[in-house]
Structure formats: C-alpha cells, structure tokens
mmCIF file of C-alpha atoms in Angstrom:
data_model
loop_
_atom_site.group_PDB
_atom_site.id
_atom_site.type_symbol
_atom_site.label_atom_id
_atom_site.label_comp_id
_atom_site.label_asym_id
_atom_site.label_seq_id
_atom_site.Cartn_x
_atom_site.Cartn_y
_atom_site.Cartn_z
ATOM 1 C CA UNK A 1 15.392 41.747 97.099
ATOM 2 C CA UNK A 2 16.966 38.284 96.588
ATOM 3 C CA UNK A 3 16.233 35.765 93.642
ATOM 4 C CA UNK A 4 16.908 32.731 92.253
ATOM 5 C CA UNK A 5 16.998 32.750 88.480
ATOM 6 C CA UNK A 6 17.645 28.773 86.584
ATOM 7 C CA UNK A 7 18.361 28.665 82.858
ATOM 8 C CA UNK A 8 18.235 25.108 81.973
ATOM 9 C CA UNK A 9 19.170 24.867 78.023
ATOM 10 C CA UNK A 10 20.164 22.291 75.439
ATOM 11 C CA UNK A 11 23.761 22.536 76.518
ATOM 12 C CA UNK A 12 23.904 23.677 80.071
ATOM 13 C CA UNK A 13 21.729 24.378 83.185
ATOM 14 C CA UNK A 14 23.035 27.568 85.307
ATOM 15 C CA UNK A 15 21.940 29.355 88.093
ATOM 16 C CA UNK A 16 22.063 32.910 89.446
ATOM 17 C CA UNK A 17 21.171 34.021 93.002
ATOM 18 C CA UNK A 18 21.153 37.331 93.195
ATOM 19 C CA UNK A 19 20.639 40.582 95.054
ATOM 20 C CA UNK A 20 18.292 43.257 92.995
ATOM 21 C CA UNK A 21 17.988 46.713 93.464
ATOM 22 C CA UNK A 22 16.080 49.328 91.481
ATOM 23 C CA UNK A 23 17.016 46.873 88.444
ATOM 24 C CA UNK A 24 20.988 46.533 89.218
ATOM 25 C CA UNK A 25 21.908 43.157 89.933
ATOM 26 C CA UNK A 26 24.805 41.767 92.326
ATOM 27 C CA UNK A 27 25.666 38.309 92.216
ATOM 28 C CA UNK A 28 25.562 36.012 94.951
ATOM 29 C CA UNK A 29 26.500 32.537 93.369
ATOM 30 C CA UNK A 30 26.530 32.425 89.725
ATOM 31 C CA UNK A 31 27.172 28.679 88.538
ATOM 32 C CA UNK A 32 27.007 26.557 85.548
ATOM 33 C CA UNK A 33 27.314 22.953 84.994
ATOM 34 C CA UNK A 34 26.968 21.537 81.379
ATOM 35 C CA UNK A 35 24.626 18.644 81.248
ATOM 36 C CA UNK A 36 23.839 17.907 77.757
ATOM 37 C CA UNK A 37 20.109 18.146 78.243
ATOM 38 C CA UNK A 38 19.485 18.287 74.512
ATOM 39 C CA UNK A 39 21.655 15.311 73.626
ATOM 40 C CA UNK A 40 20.231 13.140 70.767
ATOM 41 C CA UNK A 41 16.548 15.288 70.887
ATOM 42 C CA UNK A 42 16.925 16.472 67.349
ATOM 43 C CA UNK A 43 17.220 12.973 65.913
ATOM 44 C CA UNK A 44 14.770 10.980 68.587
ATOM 45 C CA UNK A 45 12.443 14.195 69.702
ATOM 46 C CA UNK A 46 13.143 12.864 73.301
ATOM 47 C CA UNK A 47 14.935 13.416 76.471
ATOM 48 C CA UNK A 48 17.354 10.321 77.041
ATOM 49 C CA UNK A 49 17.380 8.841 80.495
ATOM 50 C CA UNK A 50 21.338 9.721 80.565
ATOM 51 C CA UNK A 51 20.363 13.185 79.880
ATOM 52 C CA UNK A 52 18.051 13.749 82.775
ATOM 53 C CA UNK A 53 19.819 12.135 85.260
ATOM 54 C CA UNK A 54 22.709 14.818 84.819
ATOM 55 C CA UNK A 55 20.038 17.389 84.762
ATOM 56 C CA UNK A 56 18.407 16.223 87.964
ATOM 57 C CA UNK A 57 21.856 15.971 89.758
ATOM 58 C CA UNK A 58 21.997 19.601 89.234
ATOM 59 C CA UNK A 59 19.142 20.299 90.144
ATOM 60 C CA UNK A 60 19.645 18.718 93.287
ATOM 61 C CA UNK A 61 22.841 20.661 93.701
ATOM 62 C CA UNK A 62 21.069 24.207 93.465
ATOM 63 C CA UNK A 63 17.683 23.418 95.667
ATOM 64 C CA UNK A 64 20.657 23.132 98.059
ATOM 65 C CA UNK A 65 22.452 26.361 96.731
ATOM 66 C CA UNK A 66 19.078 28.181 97.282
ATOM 67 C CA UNK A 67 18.073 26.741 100.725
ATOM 68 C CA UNK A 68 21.605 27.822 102.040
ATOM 69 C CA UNK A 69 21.289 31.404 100.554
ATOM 70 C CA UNK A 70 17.802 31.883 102.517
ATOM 71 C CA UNK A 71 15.208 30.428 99.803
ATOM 72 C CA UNK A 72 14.789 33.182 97.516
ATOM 73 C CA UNK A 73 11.425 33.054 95.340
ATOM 74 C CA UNK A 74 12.761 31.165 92.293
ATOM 75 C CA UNK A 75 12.086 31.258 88.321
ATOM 76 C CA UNK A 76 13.021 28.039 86.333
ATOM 77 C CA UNK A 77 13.090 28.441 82.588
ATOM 78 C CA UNK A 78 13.747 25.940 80.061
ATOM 79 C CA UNK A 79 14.457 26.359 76.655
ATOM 80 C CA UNK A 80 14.747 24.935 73.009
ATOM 81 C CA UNK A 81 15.613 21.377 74.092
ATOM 82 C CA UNK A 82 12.428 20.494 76.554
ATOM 83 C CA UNK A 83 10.247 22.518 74.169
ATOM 84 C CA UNK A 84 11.298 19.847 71.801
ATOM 85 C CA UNK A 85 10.939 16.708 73.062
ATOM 86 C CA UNK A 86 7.798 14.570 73.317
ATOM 87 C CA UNK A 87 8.650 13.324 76.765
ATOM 88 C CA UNK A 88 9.031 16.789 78.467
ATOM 89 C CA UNK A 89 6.687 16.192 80.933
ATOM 90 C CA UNK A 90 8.952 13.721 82.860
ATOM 91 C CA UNK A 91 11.170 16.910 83.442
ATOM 92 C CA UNK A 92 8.879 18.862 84.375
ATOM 93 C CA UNK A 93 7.893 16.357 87.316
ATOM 94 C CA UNK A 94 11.482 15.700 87.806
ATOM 95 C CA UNK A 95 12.269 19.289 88.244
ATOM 96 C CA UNK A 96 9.213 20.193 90.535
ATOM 97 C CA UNK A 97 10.359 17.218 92.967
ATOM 98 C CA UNK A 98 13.825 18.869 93.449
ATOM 99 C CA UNK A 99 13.290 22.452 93.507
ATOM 100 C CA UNK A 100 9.553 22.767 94.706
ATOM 101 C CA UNK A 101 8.869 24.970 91.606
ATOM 102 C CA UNK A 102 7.321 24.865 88.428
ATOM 103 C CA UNK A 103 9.827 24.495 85.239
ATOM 104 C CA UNK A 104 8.271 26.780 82.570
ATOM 105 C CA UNK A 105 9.176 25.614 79.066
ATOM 106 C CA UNK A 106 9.420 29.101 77.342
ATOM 107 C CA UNK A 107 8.520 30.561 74.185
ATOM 108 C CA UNK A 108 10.793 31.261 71.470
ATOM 109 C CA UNK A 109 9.617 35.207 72.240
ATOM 110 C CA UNK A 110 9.741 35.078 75.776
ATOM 111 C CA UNK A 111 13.297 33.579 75.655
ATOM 112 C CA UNK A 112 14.098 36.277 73.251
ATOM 113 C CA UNK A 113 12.307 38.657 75.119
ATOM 114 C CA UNK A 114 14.708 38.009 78.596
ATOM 115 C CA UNK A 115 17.993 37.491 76.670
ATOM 116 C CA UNK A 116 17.513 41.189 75.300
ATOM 117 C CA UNK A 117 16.836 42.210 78.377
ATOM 118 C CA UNK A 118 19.891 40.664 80.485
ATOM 119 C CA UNK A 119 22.108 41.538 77.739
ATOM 120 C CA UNK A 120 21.430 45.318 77.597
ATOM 121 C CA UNK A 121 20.860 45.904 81.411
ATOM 122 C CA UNK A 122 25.038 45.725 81.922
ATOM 123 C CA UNK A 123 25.632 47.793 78.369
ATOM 124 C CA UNK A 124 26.470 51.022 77.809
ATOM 125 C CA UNK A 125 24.068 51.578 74.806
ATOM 126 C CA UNK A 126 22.846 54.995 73.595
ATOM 127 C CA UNK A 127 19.025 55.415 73.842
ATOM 128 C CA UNK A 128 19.259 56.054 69.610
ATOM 129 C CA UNK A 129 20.926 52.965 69.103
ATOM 130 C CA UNK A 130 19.212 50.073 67.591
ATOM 131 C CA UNK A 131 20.579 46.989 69.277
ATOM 132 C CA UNK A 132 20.853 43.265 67.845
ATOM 133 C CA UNK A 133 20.923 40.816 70.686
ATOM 134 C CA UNK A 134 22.116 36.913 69.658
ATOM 135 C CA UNK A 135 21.401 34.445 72.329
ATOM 136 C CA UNK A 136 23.181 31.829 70.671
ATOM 137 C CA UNK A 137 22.541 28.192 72.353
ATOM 138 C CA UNK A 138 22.576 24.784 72.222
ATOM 139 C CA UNK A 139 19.315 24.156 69.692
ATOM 140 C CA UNK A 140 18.161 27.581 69.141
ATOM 141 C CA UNK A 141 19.521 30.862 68.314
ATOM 142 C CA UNK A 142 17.651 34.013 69.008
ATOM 143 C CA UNK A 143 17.410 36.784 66.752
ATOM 144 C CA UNK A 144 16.442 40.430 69.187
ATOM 145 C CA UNK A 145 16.285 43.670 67.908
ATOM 146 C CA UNK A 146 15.665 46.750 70.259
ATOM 147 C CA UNK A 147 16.655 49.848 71.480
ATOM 148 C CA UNK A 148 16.978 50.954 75.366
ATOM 149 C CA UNK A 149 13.039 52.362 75.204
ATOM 150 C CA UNK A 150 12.017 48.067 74.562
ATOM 151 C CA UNK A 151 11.943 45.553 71.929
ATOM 152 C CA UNK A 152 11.250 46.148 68.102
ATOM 153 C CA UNK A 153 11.234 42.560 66.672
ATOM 154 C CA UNK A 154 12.283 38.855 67.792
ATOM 155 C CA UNK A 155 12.671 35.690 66.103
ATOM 156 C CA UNK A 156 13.898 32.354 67.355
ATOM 157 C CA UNK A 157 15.411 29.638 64.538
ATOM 158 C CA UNK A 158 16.019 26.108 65.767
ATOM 159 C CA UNK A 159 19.738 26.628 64.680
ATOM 160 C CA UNK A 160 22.370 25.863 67.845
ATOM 161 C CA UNK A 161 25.792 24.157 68.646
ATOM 162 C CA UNK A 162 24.255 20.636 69.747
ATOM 163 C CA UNK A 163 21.531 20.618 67.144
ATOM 164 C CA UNK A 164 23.621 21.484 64.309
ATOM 165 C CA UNK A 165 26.812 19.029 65.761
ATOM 166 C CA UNK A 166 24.783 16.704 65.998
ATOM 167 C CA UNK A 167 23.257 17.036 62.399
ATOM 168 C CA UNK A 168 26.233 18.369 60.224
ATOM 169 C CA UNK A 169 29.244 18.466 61.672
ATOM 170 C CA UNK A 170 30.323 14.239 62.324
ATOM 171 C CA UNK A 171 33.860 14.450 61.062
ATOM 172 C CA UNK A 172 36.930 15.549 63.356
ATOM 173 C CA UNK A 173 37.935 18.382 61.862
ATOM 174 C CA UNK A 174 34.219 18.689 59.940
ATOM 175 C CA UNK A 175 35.059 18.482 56.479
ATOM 176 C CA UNK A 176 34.389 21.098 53.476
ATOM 177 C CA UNK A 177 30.986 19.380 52.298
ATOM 178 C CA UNK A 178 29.711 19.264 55.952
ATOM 179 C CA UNK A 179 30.312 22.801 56.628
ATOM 180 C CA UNK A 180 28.786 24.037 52.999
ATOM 181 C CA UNK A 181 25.717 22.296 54.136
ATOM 182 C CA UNK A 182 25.528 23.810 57.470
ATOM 183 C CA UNK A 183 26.203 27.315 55.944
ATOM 184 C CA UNK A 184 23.462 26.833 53.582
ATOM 185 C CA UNK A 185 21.351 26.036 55.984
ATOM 186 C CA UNK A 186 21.963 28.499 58.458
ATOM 187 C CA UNK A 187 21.968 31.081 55.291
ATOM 188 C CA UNK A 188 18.407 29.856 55.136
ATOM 189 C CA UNK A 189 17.155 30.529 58.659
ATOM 190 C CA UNK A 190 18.734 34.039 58.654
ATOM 191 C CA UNK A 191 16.677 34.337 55.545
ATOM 192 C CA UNK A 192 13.643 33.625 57.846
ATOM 193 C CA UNK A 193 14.663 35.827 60.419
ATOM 194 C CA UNK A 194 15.199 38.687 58.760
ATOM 195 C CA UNK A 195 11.658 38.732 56.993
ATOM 196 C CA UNK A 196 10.948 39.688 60.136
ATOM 197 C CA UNK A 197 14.085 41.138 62.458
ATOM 198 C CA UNK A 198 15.193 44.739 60.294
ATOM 199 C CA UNK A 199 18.981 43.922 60.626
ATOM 200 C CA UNK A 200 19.659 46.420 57.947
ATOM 201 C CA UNK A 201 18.634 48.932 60.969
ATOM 202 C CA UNK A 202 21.030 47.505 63.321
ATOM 203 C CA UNK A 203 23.565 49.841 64.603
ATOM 204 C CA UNK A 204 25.121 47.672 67.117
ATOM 205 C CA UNK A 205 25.531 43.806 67.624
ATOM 206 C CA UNK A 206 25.497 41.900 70.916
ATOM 207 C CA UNK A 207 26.552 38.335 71.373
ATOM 208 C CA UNK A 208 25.421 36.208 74.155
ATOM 209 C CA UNK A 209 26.311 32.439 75.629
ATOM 210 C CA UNK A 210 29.106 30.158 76.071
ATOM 211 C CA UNK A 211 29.271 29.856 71.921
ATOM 212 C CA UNK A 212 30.198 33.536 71.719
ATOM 213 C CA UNK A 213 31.902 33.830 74.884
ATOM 214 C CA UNK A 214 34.722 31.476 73.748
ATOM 215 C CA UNK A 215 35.340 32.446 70.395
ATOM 216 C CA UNK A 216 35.597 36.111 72.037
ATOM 217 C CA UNK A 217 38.411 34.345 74.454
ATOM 218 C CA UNK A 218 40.093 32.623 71.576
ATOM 219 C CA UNK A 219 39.944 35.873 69.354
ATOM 220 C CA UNK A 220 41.528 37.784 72.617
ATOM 221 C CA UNK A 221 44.489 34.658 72.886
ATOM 222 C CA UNK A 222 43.420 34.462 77.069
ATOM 223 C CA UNK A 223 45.471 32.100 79.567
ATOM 224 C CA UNK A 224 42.307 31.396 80.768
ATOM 225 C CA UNK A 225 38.512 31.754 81.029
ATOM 226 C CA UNK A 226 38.878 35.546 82.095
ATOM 227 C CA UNK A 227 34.575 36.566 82.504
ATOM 228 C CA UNK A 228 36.010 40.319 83.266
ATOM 229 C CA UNK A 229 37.743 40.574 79.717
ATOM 230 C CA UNK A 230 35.452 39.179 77.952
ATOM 231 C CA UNK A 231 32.361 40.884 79.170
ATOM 232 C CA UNK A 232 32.015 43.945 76.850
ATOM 233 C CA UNK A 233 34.847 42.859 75.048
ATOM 234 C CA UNK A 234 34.331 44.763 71.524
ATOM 235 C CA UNK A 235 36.079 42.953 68.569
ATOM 236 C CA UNK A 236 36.041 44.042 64.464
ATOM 237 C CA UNK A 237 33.876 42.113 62.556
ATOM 238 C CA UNK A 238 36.937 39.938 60.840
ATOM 239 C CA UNK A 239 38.545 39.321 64.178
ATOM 240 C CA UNK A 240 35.579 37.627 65.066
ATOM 241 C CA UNK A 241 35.181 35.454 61.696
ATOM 242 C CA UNK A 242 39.133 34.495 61.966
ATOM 243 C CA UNK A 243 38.682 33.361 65.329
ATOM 244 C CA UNK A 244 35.326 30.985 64.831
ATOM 245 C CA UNK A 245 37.215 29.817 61.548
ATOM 246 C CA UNK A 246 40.371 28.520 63.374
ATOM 247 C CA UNK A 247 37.955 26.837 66.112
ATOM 248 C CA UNK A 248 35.639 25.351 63.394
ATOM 249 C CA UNK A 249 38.730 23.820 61.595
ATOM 250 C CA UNK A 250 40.513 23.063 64.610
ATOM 251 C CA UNK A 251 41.108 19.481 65.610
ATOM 252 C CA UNK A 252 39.281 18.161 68.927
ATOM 253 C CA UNK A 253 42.229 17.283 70.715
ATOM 254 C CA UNK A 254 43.727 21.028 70.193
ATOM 255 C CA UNK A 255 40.212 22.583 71.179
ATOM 256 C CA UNK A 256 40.389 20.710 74.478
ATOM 257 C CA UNK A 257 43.650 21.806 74.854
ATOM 258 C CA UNK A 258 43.073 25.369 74.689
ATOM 259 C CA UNK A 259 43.039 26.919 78.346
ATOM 260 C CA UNK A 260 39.886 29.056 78.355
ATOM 261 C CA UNK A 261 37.516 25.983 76.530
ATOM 262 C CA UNK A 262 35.005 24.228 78.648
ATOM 263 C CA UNK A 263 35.308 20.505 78.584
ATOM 264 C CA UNK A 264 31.806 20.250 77.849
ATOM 265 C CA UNK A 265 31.611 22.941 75.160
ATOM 266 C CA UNK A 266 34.798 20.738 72.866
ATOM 267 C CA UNK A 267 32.483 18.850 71.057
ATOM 268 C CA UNK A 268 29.988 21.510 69.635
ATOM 269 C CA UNK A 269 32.296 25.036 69.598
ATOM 270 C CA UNK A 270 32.677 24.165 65.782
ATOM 271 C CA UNK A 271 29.318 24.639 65.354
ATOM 272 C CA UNK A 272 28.559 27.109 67.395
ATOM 273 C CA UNK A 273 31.299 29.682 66.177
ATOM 274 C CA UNK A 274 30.251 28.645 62.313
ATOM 275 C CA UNK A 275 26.663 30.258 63.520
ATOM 276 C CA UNK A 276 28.233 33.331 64.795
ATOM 277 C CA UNK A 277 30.537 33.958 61.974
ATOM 278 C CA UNK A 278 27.677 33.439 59.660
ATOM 279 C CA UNK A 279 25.390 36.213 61.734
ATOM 280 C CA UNK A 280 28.188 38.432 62.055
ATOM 281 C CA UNK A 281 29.194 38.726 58.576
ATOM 282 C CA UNK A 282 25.831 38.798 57.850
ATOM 283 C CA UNK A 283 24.931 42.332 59.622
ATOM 284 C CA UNK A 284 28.097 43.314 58.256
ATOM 285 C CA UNK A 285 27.049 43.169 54.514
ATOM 286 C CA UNK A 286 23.291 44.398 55.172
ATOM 287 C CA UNK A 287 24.297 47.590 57.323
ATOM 288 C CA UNK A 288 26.512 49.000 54.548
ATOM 289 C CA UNK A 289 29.620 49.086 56.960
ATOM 290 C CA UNK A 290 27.701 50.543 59.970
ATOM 291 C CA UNK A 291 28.132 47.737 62.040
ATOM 292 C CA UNK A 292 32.139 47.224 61.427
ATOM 293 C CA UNK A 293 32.145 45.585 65.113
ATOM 294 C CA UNK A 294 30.464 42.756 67.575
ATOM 295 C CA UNK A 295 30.047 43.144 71.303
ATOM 296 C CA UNK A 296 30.237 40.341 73.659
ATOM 297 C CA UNK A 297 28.546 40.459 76.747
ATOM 298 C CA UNK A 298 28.562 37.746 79.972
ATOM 299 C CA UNK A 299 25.089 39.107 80.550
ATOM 300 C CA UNK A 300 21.748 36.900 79.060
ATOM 301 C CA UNK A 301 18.582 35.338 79.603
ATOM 302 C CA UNK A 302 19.987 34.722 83.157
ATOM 303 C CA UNK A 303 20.162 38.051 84.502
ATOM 304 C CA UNK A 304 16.647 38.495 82.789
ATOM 305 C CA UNK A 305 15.228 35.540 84.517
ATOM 306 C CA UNK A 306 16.359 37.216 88.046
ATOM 307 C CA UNK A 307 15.082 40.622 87.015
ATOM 308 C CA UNK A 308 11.436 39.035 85.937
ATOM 309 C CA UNK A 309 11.155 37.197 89.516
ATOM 310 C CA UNK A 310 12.371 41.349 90.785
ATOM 311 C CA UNK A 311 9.750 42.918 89.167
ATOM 312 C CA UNK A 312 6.883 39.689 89.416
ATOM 313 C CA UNK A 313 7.705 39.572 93.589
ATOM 314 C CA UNK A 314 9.096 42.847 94.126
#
C-alpha cells in the first residue's frame, strides 16, 4: 500500500510517500525542507510567528505532494520542539487546516520507539546483536537500545543542535569555555540515559539525522551530498570524533562552503557533531573496545512513521 509519512522536528519538516510491501519500503518522493521550527523555543518556550509561517509553507507544499500522488492515508508526527512550547496548539490548528490531518506531538518513547525501527529495517544486523540507535535532532537526542526481536530500553534527553546552539555555542568558531560547558552538560544527560539505556551491552552503534549524516560526509571528504555513500557508511570510532572536531572548530564561512553542508544545517552542525562525538566516544570507553566502530544510516523515524500508517491501515 501507499503512505504518507511527515516528520516535522526542531530543525526540519520532511516527508516520505511511499510504497510498502510486507514491511520493505520504496520511495516515491522523499523531501526535506529546513524550517527552523524550534527557533528561539528553548529560551521563550514558544513557537515564533516567523517560525510557523515557514512551517505552514511546507505544509502547504506536501498536502499538494500527497494529493498529486493519489492521497495516501497520512501520519504527521512532531517532535521535541512543539512538545515544548506553550503555544503548540496554534500548530496543531495550523497543520490540520493544510493537510486535513491531525499533527500528533509524540512522546519521547514513541519517537524513540519509530527511529529504532526505521533505522534497523534497511540494516544488515545479526538477530544476537544488541543495537544502539541515536536519533540525533534539533532539541532532543534519542537514546534506543534493541536487538532485531524489539526494543530493550529508550530514553530521550532534551540535548540537540538548535537547543544546544542556541544555549552554548554563540561565538564563531565557539570558543574553549563554551564547548567545556556543553560537554559537561551533555556528559550529564548521558549520565541520565544510561541509568537506564545498558550501553555497556551495546555491540553495535547506529547514527541517525542530518547531524550524523554530515559529519559521516565530511569524515568520507564527498564532492557532494552523496545519500548512497553515506547510508551504511561504517566509520572507526576516531574517524568519527576527528571529523565532528574539525566541524565544531570550523569557522561558519568554511562550513557553508563545504559542498555536501545544508545551508540550513551551517549554523548548528557545531553542535550537533560535539553531541555525536561525545556519544560515540562514550560507547567506546563503556564496551571495553567492542564497539571500535559507528554506523550511519539515511533510514529514521521517517521510514517508521510510513511503516506505522502500513501496519495501522494495512
């Protein structure tokens, strides 16, 4: 069957339509545009006007998107930023009007819950394996274990590229004291998480979003955004921290020059790849050399939105 799947996060709102069958999906239009949903919510605990009018726009652009591809039964999920803010319910509305469909403003475990699920449905994993899936966003960062028979634990920390640009990093390049404090900090949510995620059980680490996607493109030196070589790209642990250290001390003007960055990802890819260096190194140390390598997959919460509306309409 055909769905519609929409993702709306702090950073971006995409959208998948997509063909389903017996759980293996084929894309039909896969889009993203970045709209900054979450801009300023950390500080104010509301949605600016600016904000939704860029989110509406897109909206607008996909109700069309899905009417041209035969109206598919759709599933819109928003995440960390609308769950924040005090004025949510003006999205909501605003969302119904274009697209005819309820938003749902997810849970922290239920957006864990389809990340895993969209990551590992495109993986080769061994059923044995114990799998570690960070969906790393815009203003949170989910923490999934599992293994191929379902989930073990999840926990979602209000740590993401926006949030923690916004709160940390205000210098161009950030400077030293900045980025201690933001370590700390994140040092202190993975403390929180992993009261309750086993990462010392992990056996293989996944990273998910456009946070990890381009510090897997700068780590691989790409002419451009290349999805196909960076899906399942597989990269040793200190590949990965070199390359989120050169983007986190790397001036704007050179991040916006490099061919494979999003304009709308320059401003927060510091933060964002200071997160996943963090969580990488992390597992690292607490699996005792086990995990000696991360895995980046173009696969998320996305793909497990369309697979939901598969198995809720199917």
């Amino acid at each position: 069957m055909r769905t519609a799947a929409i993702d709306c996060g702090t950073n971006s709102i995409r959208l998948l339509i997509a063909d389903v069958d017996g759980g293996v999906l084929t894309d039909v239009v896969r889009l993203m545009r970045v709209v900054r949903l979450g801009e300023g919510v950390d500080a104010t605990g509301r949605l600016s006007d600016a904000a939704l009018a860029r989110t509406f726009a897109a909206a607008e652009e996909y109700a069309t998107l899905i009417e041209r591809h035969g109206s598919p039964p759709v599933r819109f999920v928003a995440t960390s930023a609308s769950r924040d803010a005090e004025n949510r319910q003006v999205f909501v509305d605003g969302i119904r009007a274009r697209l005819g469909v309820e938003p749902e403003v997810i849970s922290g475990d239920e957006e864990a819950r389809l990340s895993f699920n969209g990551a590992v449905s495109v993986l080769a994993t061994a059923r044995d394996e114990t799998v570690l899936v960070i969906d790393l966003g815009g203003g949170s960062t989910e923490f999934v274990a599992g293994t191929m028979d379902g989930l073990i634990a999840a926990r979602s920390t209000n740590m993401g590229c926006v949030r923690y640009t916004e709160r940390f990093l205000q210098d161009d390049p950030p400077t030293p004291e900045q980025i201690e404090a933001m370590d700390a900090e994140i040092a202190r949510l993975m403390d929180e998480a992993a009261a309750q995620v086993p990462l010392e059980r992990i056996t293989k680490i996944v990273g998910v979003a456009g946070s990890v996607t381009t510090v897997t493109a700068h780590a691989l030196g790409l002419p451009e955004y290349q999805a196909e070589r960076i899906h399942g790209a597989e990269l040793p642990i200190s590949t990965v921290s070199s390359a989120a250290s050169d983007l986190l001390h790397m001036p704007r003007s050179a991040k916006a020059a490099l061919p494979y960055m999003h304009p709308g990802r320059v401003d927060v890819i510091g933060a964002g790849a200071l997160i996943w260096r963090a969580i990488v190194e992390r597992v690292a140390a607490v699996t005792d050399g086990r995990v000696t390598t991360a895995v980046t997959s173009e696969h998320d919460i996305l793909d497990g939105i369309a697979l939901s509306v598969a198995e809720r309409d199917g």
